[in-house]
Tab-separated table of C-alpha atoms and ligand atoms in Angstrom:
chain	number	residue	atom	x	y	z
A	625	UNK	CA	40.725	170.154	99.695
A	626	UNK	CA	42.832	167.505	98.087
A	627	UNK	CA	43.423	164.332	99.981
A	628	UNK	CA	46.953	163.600	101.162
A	629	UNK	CA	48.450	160.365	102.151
A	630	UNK	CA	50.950	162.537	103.982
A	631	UNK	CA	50.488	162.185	107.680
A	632	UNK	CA	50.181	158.367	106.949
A	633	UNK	CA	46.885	156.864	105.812
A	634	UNK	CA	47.127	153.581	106.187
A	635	UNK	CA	46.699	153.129	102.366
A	636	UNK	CA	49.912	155.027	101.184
A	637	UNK	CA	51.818	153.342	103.936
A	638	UNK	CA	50.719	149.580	102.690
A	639	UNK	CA	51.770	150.954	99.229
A	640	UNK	CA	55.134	152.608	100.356
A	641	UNK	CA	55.698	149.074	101.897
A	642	UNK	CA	54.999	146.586	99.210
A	643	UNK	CA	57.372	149.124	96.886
A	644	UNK	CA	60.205	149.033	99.492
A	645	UNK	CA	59.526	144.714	99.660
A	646	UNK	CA	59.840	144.470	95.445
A	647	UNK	CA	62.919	146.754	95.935
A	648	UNK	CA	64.716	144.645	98.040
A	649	UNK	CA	63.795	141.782	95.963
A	650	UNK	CA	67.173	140.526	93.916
A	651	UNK	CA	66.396	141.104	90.290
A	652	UNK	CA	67.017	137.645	88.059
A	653	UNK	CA	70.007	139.194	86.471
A	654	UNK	CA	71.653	139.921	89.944
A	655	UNK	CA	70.635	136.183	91.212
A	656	UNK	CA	72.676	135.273	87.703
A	657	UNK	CA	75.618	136.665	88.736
A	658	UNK	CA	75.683	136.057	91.852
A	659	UNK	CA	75.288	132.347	91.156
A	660	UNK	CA	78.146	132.608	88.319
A	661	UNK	CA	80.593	134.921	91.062
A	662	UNK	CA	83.456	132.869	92.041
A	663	UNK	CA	85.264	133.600	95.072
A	664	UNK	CA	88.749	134.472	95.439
A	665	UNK	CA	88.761	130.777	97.233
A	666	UNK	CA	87.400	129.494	93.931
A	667	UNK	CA	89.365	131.438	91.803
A	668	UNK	CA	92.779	129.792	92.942
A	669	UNK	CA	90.899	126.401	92.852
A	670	UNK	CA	90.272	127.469	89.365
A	671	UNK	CA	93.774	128.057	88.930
A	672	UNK	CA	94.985	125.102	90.468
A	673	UNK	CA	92.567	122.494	88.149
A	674	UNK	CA	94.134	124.668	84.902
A	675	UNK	CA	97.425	124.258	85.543
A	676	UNK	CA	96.938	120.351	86.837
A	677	UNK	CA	95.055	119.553	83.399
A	678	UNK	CA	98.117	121.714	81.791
A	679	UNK	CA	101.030	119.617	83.246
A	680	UNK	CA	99.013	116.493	82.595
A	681	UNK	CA	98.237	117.237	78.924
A	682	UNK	CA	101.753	118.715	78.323
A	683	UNK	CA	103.130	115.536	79.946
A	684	UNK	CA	101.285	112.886	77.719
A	685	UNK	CA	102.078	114.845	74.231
A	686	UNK	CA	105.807	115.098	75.594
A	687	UNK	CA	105.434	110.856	75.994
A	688	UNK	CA	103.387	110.233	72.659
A	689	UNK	CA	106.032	112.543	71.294
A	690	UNK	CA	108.921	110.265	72.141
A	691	UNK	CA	107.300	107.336	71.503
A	692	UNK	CA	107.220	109.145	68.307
A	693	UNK	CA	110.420	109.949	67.838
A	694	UNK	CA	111.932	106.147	69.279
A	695	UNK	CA	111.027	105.177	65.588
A	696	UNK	CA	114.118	106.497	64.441
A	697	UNK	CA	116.079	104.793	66.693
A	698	UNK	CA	115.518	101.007	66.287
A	699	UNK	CA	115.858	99.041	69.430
A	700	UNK	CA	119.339	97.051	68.255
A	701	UNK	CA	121.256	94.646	70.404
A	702	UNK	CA	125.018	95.064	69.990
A	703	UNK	CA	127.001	91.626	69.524
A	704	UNK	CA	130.681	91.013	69.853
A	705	UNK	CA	131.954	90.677	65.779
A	706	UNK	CA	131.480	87.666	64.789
A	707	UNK	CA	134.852	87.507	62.889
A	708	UNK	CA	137.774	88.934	64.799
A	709	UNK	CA	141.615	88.309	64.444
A	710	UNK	CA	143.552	86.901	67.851
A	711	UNK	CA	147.107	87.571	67.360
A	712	UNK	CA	149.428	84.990	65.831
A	713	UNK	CA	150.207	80.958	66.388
A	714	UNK	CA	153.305	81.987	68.258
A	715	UNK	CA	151.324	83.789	70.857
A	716	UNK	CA	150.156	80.859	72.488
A	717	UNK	CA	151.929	77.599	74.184
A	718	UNK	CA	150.595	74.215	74.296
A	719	UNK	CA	147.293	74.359	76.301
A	720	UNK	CA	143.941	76.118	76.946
A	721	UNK	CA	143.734	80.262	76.921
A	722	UNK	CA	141.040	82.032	77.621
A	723	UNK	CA	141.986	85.705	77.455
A	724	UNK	CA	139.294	85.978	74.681
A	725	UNK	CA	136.715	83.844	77.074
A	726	UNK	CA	134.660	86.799	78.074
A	727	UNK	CA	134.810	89.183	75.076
A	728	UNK	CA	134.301	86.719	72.378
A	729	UNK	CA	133.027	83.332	74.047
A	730	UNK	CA	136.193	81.788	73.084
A	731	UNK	CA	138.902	79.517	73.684
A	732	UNK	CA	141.942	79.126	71.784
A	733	UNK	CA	143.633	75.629	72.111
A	734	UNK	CA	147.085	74.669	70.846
A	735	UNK	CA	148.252	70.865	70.629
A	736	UNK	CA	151.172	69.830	69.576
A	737	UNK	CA	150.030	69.848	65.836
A	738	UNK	CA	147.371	72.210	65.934
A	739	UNK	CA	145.611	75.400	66.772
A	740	UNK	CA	141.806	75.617	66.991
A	741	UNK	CA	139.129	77.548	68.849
A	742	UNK	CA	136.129	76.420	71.161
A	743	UNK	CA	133.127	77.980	70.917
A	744	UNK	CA	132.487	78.263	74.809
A	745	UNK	CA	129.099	77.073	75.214
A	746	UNK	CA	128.084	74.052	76.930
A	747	UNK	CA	126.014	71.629	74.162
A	748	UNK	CA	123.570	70.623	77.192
A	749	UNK	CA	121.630	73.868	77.543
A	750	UNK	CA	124.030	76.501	76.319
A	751	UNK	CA	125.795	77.734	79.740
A	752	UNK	CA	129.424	79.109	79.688
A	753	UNK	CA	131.728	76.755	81.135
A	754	UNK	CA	134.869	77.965	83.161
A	755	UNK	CA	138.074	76.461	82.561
A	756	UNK	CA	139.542	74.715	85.726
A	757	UNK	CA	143.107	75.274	85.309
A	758	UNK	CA	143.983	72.968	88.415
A	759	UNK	CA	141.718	69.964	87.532
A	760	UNK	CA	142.932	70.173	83.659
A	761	UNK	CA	138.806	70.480	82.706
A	762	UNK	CA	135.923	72.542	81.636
A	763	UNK	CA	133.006	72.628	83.998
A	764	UNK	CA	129.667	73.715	83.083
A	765	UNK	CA	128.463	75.760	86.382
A	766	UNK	CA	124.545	74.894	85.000
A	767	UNK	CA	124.354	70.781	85.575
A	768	UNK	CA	127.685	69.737	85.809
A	769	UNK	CA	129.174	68.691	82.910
A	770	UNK	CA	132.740	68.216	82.627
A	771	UNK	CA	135.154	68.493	79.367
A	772	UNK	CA	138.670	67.845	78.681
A	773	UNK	CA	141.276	70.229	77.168
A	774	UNK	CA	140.104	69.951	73.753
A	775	UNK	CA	136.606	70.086	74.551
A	776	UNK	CA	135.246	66.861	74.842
A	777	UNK	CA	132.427	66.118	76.778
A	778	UNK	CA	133.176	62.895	79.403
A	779	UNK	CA	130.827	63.803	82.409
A	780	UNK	CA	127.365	65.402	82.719
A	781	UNK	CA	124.109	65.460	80.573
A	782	UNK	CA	126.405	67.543	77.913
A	783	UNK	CA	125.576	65.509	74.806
A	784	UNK	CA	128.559	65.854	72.469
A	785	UNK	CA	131.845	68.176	72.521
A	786	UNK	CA	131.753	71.880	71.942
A	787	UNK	CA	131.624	73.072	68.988
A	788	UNK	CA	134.606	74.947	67.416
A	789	UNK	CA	134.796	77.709	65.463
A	790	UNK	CA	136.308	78.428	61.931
A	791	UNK	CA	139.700	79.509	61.942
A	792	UNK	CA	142.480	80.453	58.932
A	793	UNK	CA	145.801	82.599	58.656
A	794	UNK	CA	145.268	85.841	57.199
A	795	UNK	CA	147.927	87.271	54.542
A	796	UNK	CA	149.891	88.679	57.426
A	797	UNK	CA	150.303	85.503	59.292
A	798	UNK	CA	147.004	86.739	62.079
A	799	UNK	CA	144.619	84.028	63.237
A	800	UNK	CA	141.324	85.431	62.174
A	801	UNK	CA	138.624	83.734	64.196
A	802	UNK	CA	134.671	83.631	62.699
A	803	UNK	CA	132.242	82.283	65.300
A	804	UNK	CA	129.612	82.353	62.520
A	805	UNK	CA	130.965	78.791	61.361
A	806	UNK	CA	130.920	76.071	63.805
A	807	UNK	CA	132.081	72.514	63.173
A	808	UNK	CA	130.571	70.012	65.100
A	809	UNK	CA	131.591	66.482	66.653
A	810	UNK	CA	128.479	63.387	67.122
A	811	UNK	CA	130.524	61.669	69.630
A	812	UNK	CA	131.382	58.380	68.445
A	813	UNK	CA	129.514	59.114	65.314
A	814	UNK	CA	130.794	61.930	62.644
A	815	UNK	CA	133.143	64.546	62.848
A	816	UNK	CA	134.007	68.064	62.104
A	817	UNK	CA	136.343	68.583	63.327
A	818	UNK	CA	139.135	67.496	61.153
A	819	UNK	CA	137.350	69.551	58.106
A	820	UNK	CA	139.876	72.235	56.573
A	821	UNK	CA	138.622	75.198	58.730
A	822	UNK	CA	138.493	73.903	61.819
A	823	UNK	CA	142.288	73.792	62.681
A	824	UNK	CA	145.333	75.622	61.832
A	825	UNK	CA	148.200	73.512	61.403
A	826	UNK	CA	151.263	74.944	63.742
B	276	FES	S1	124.007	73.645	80.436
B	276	FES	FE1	125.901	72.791	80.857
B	276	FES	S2	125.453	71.018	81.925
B	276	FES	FE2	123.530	71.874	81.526
């Protein structure tokens, strides 16, 4: 009669066992995946990394883009003109005015013989000074230093008068002003300031 393992010899059942043990054993290719599964957790982390390194990358071609583009549009400092026209002689009485003080760093003087303009910048260190309508004077706010009506330095570490700037009639009678030529005064040395240019005879 042939032999049966049926009924449970203990030889089949040792075999049936070590089968069921290698069965339950995870194959290499399911320990693979498994290692390489990302959770849903993971999965938004994922996400979230992506779309970080996204905004970050977009974000620094966007900058070296505009630093491109900047090229084309030199960094350039706008200045007042340089030459600029300031009405006519009649427009102005005997005295100091300084309507053009803060647009052109000017003052336009009138004596009784002549117009000219003052280059408003102290010759100490190169502060404005305000004109002090009540003391008849031009103060430099910076150290001190005082000048008369027609600019000349008498107080202070300012080392010579202001300077004045070029001035002529135009064809239609205008004062045209050009703070690009400055006549200068040593004080009690040479002079400028009676060169043709730096007046207008009124
Ligand atoms: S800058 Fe005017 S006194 Fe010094």
């Amino acid at each position: 009669m042939p032999e049966t393992t049926a009924g449970g010899s203990p030889e089949g059942a040792s075999q049936s066992g070590e089968t069921t043990a290698e069965a339950a054993k995870p194959s290499l290719a399911s320990k693979l995946r498994k290692a390489f599964q990302t959770s849903p957790s993971q999965k938004d982390a994922v996400k979230t990394r992506r779309r970080f390194v996204g905004i970050f990358t977009g974000g620094f071609l966007l900058t070296n883009f505009l630093m491109f583009l900047r090229f084309f549009f030199p960094r350039t400092i706008f200045e007042p003109k340089r030459m600029f026209r300031v009405g006519t002689p009649t427009d102005y009485g005997i005295g100091v005015d300084t309507k053009f003080q803060k647009a052109q760093r000017i003052w336009v003087v009138r004596s009784t013989d002549r117009l000219f303009v003052i280059y408003a910048r102290c010759t100490h260190l190169g502060c404005t000074p305000d004109w002090k309508e009540s003391e008849s004077k031009f103060k430099c706010p910076c150290h001190g230093s005082g000048y008369d009506p027609e600019g000349i330095n008498y107080e202070g570490p300012a080392p010579r008068p202001m300077d004045r700037a070029k001035v002529e009639l135009d064809a239609e009678g205008q004062i045209v002003v050009d703070t690009s030529v400055l006549f200068k005064e040593e004080k009690g040395k040479t002079t400028q300031f009676n060169d043709a240019g730096a007046y207008i005879v009124v």
